Coordinates of C-alpha atoms (C1' of nucleotides) in Angstrom, one line a residue:
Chain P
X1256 CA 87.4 -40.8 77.9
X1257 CA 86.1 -43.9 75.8
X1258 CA 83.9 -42.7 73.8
X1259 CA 84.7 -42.7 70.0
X1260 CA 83.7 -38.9 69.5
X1261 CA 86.8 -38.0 72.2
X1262 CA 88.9 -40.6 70.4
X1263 CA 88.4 -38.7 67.0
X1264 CA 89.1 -35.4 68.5
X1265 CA 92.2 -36.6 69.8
X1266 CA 93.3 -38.0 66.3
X1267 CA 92.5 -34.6 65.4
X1268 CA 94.9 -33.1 67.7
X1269 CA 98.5 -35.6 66.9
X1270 CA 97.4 -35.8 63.5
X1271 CA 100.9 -36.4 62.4
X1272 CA 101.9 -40.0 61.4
X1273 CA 103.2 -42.4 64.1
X1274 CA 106.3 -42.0 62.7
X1275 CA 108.3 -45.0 63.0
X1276 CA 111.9 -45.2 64.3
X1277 CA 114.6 -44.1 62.0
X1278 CA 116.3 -47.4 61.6
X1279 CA 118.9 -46.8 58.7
X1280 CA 118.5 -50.4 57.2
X1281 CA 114.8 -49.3 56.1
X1282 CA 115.8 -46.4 54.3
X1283 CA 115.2 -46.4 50.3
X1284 CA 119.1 -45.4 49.7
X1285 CA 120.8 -48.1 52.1
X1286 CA 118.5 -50.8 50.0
X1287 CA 119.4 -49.8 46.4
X1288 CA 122.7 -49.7 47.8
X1289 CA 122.9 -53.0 49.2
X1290 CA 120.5 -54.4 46.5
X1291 CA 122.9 -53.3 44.0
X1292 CA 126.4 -54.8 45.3
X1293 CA 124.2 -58.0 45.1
X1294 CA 123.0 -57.7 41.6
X1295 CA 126.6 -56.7 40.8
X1296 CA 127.9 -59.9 42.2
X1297 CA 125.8 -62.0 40.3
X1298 CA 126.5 -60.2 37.2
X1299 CA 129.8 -60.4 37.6
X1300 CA 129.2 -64.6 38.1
X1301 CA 127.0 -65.1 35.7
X1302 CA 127.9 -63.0 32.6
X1303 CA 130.3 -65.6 31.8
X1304 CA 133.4 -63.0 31.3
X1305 CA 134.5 -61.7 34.3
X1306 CA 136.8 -59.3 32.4
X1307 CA 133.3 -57.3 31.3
X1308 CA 131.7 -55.3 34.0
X1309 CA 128.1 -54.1 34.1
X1310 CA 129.0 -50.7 32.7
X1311 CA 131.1 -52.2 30.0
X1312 CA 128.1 -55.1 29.4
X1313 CA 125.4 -51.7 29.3
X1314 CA 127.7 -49.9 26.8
X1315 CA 128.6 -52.5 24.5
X1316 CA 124.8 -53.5 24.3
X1317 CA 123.8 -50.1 23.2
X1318 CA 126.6 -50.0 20.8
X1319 CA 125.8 -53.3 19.3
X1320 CA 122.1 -51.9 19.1
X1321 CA 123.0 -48.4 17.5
X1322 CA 126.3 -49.4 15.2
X1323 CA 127.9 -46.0 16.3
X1324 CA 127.1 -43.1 18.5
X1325 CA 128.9 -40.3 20.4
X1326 CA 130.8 -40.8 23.4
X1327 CA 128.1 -38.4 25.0
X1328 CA 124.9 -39.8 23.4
X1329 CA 126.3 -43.4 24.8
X1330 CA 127.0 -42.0 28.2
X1331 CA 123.6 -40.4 28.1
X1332 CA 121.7 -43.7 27.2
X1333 CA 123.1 -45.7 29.8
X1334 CA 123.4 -43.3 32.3
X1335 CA 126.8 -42.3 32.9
X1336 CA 128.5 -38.4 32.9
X1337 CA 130.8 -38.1 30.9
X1338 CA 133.8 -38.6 33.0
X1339 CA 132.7 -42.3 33.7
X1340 CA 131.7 -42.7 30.3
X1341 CA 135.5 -41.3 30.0
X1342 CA 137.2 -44.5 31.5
X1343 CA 135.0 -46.7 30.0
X1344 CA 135.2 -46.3 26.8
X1345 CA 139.2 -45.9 27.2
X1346 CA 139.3 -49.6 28.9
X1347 CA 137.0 -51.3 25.9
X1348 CA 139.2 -49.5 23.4
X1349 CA 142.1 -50.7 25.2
X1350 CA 141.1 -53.9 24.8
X1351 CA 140.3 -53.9 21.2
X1352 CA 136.3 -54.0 21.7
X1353 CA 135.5 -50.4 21.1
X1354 CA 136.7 -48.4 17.7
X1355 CA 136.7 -44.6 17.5
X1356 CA 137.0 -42.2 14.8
X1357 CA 136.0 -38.3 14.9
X1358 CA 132.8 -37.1 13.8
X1359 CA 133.0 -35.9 10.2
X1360 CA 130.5 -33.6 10.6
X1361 CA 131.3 -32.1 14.4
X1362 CA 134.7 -32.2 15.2
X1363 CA 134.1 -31.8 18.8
X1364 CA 132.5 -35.2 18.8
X1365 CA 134.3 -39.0 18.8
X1366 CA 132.0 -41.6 17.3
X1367 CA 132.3 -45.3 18.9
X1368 CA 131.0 -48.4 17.3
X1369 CA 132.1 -52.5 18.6
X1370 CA 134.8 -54.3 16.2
X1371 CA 134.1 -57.4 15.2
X1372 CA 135.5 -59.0 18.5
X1373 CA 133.3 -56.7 20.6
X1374 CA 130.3 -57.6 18.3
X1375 CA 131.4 -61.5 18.9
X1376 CA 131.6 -60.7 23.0
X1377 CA 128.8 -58.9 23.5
X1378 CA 126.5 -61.5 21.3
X1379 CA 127.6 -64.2 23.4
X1380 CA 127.0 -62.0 27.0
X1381 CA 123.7 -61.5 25.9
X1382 CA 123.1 -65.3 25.8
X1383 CA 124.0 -64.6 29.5
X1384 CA 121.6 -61.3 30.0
X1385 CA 118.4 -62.9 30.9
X1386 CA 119.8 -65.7 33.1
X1387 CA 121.5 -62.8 35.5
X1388 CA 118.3 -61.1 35.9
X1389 CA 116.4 -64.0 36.6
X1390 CA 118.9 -65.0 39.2
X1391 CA 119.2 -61.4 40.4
X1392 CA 115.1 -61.6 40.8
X1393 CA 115.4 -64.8 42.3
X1394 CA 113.7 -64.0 46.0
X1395 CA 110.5 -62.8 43.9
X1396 CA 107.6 -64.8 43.0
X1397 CA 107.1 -63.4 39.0
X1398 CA 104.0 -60.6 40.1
X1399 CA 106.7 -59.3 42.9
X1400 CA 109.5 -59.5 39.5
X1401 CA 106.9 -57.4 37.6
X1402 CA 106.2 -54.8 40.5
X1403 CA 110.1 -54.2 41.4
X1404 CA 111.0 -53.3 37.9
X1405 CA 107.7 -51.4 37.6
X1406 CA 108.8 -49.2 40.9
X1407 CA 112.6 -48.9 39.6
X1408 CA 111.2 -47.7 36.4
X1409 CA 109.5 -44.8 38.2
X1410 CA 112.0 -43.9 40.9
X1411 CA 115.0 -44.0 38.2
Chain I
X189 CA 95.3 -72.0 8.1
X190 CA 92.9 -70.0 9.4
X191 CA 90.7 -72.7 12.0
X192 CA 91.3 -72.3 15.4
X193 CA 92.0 -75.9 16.0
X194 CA 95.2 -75.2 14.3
X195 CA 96.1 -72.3 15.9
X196 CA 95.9 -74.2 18.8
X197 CA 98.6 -76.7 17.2
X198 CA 100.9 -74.2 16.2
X199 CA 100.8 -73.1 19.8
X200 CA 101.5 -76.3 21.3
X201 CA 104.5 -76.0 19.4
X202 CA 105.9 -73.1 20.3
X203 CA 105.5 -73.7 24.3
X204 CA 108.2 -71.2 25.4
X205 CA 107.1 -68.0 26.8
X206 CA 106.8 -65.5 24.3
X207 CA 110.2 -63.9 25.7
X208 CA 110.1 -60.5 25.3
X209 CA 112.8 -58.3 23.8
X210 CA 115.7 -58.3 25.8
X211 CA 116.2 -54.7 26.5
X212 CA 119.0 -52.9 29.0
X213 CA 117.1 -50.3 30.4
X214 CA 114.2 -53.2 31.6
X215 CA 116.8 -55.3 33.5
X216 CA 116.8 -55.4 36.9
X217 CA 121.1 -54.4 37.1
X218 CA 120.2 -51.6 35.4
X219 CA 117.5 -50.1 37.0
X220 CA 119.4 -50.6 40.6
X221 CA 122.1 -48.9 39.1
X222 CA 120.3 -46.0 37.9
X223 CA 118.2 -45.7 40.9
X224 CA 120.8 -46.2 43.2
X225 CA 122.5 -43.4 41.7
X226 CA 119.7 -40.7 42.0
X227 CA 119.4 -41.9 45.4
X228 CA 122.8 -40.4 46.3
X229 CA 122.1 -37.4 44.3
X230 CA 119.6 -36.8 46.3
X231 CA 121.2 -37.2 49.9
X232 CA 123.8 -35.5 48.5
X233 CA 121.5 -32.6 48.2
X234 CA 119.4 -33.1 51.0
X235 CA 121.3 -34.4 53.6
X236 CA 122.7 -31.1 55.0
X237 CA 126.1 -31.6 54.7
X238 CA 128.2 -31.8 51.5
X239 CA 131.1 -33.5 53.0
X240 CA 129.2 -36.5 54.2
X241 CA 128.9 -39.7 52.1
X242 CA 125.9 -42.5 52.3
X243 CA 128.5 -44.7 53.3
X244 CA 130.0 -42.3 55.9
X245 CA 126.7 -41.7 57.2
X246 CA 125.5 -44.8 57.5
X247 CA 128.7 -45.7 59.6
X248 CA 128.5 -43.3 62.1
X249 CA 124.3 -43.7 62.4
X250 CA 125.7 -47.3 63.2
X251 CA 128.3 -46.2 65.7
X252 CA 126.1 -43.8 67.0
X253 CA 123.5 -47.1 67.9
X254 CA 126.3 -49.2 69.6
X255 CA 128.7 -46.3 70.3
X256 CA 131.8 -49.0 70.0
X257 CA 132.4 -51.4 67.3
X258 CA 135.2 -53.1 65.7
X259 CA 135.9 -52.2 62.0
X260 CA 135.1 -55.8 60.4
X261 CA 131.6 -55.7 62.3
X262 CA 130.8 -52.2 61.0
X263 CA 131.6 -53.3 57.7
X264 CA 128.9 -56.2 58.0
X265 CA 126.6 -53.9 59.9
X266 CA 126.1 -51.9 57.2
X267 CA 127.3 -54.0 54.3
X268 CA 130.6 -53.0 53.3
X269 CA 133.7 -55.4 52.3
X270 CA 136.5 -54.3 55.2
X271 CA 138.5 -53.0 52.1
X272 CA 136.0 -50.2 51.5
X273 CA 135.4 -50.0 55.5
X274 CA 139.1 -49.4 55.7
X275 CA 139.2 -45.9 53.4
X276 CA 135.5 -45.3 54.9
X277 CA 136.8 -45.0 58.3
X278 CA 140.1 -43.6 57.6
X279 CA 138.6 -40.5 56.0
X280 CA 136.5 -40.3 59.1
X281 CA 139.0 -40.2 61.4
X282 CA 141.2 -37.8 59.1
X283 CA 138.0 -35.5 60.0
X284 CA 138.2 -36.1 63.6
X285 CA 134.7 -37.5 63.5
X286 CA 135.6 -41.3 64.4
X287 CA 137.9 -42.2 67.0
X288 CA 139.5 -45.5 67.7
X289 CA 141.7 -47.7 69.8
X290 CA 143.0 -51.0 69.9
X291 CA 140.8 -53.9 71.5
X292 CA 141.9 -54.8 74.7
X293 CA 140.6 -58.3 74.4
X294 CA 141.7 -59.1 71.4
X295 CA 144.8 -57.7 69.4
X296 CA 143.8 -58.4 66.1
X297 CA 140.6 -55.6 66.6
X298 CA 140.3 -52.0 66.1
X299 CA 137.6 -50.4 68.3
X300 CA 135.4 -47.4 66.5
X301 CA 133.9 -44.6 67.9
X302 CA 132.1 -41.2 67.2
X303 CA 134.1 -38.5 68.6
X304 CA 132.3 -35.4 70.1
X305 CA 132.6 -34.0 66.6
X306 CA 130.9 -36.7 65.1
X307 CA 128.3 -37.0 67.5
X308 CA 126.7 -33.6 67.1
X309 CA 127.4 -33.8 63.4
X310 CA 125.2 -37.4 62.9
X311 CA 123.0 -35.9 65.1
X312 CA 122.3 -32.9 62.9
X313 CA 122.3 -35.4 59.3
X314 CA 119.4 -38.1 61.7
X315 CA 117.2 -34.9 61.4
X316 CA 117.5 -34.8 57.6
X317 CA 117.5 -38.7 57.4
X318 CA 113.5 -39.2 56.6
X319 CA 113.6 -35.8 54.5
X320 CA 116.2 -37.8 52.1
X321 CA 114.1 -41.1 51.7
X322 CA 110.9 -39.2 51.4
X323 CA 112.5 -36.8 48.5
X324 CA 113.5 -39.9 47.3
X325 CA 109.9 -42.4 47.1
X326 CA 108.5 -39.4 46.3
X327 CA 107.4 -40.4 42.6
X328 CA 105.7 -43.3 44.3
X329 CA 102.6 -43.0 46.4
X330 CA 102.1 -44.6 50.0
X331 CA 101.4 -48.0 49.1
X332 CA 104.0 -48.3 46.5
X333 CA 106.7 -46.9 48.5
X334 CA 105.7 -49.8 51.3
X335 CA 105.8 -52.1 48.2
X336 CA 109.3 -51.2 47.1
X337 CA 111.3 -51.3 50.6
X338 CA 109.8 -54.5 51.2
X339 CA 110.8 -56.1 47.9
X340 CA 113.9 -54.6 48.1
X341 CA 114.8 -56.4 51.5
X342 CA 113.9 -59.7 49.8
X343 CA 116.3 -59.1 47.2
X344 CA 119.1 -57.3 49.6
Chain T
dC657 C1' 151.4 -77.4 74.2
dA658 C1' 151.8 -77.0 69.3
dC659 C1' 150.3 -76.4 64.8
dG660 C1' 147.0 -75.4 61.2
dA661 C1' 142.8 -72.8 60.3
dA662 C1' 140.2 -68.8 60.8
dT663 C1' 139.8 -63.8 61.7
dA664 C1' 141.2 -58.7 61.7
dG665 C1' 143.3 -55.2 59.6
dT666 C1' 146.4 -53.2 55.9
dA667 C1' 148.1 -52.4 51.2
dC668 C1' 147.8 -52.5 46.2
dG669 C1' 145.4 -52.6 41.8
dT670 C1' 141.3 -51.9 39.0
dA671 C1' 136.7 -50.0 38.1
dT672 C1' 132.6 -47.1 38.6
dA673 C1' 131.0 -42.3 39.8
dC674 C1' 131.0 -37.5 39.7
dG675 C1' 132.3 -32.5 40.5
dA676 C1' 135.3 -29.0 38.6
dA677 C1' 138.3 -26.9 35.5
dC678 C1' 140.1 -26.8 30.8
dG679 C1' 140.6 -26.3 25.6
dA680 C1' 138.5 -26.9 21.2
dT681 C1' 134.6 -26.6 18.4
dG682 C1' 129.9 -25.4 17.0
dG683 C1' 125.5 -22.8 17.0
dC684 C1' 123.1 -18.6 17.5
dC685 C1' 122.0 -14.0 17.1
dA686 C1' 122.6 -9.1 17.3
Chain C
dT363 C1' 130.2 -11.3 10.5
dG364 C1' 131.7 -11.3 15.3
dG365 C1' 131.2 -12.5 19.7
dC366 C1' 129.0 -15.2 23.3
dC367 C1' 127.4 -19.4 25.0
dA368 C1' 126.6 -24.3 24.8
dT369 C1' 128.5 -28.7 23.8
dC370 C1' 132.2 -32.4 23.6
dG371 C1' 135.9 -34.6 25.3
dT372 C1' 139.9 -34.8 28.6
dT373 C1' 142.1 -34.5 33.0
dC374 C1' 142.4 -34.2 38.0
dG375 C1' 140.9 -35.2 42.6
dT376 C1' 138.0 -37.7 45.8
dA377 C1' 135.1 -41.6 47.2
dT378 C1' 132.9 -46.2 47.0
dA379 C1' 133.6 -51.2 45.9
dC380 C1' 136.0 -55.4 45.8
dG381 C1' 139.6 -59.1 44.7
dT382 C1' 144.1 -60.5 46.2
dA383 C1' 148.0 -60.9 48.9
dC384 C1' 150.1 -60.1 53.3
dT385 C1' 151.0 -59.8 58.5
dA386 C1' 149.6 -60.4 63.1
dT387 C1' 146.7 -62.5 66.2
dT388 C1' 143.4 -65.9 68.0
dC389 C1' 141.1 -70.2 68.1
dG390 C1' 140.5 -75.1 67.9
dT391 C1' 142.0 -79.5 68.0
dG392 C1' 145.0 -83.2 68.2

DNA sequence: CACGAATAGTACGTATACGAACGATGGCCA
DNA sequence: TGGCCATCGTTCGTATACGTACTATTCGTG
């Protein structure tokens, strides 16, 4: 009963994994959830505008990068279907940070591009950028910073 | 210009970190955002029932553990503001799968429970749980996975 | 005991997030 | 060229997510 030939036999015969309990806090989903209200919060502290949400902050940085693109390409690049990317854009243009005009050369298409006040507003957030990711990575030492945007990256 | 001596100067100078490019797609916000969002594609998917929610199924996993709690402490169980708990809960008990009552100990409290309906029903999703979190870790292998729920519980 | 602070739940407004349906336009190919 | 299909943008409905304000109740302390 002691010996290890029996004890590998046995393994043989359970070979499945010890399977922990289901505990709903250790679940992948529940963390990016919870992990993301938290790095939204500190956006939201630290952008220094608290009229700009992360969305809005993503979108206007590609803009400012691009000069003008589609409303799809945009939505597309940050990661947002085309019904977000919808209300989005609508709000920034609301506000005067986003300009639109129709695609000269596809009619079906609305090209976007920052006005001069959105290219003022988003230069100054992205004073801001790297401060709310540090604070966001905060808990980490800098390998365990490296290794959780290294993991993101593959699971995105 | 060319002696290493000099180079060595011209470092001193410039003792910053070299500061990488700061690009959207690298920051941490982002990368929750976008992972967070496959993640609930893929429950969506997996989970086995179209109607349920992450939220909603992470509230009645909860009420299933404690089988009575009031609405504020389900909301910090599983770490929503008692706004959100409030539409959470009232879709759930539109669908007969929450029940609740008034605390008799204290006025101020509603007491949450699963009904029959939503006992069987969380029942049938806890089977599909580890099916969701596997589908999604699965561009990671073992160690990484470990890796990434434990950095993302620092950072929660 | 009384009063002010804290807590629980509700209601309203705003902002992602996304599926589905829709009309207009463009591309492709028989 | 004509017709089919894909793409672009809009709209609607539903569901988190959260700040703020409000009422009711409870707690703590003088």
């Amino acid at each position: 009963m002691r010996n290890v030939a029996k004890k590998q036999l046995e393994t043989k015969v359970v070979p499945s994994a010890p399977s922990r309990p289901y505990r709903i806090e250790e679940q992948v989903g529940y963390l990016l959830r919870r992990a993301h209200q938290r790095a939204s919060a500190i956006f939201q502290v630290n952008i220094g505008d608290p009229n700009i949400t992360p969305t809005q902050y993503s979108s206007m940085v590609k803009l400012n990068e691009y000069t003008e693109l589609s409303q799809n390409l945009l939505g597309r690049l940050v990661g947002m279907d085309k019904a977000t990317m919808q209300g989005v854009v609508r709000r920034l243009k609301d506000r005067g940070l986003v300009d639109s005009r129709p695609d000269p050369g596809d009619a079906r298409r609305t090209l976007l591009s920052l006005t001069t006040d959105g290219q003022r507003i988003v230069n100054k957030l992205l004073m801001n950028g790297p401060a709310v990711s540090r604070e966001t990575l905060k808990p980490l030492n800098a390998a365990e910073q490296r290794q959780l945007l290294d993991l993101l990256s593959k699971i995105g």
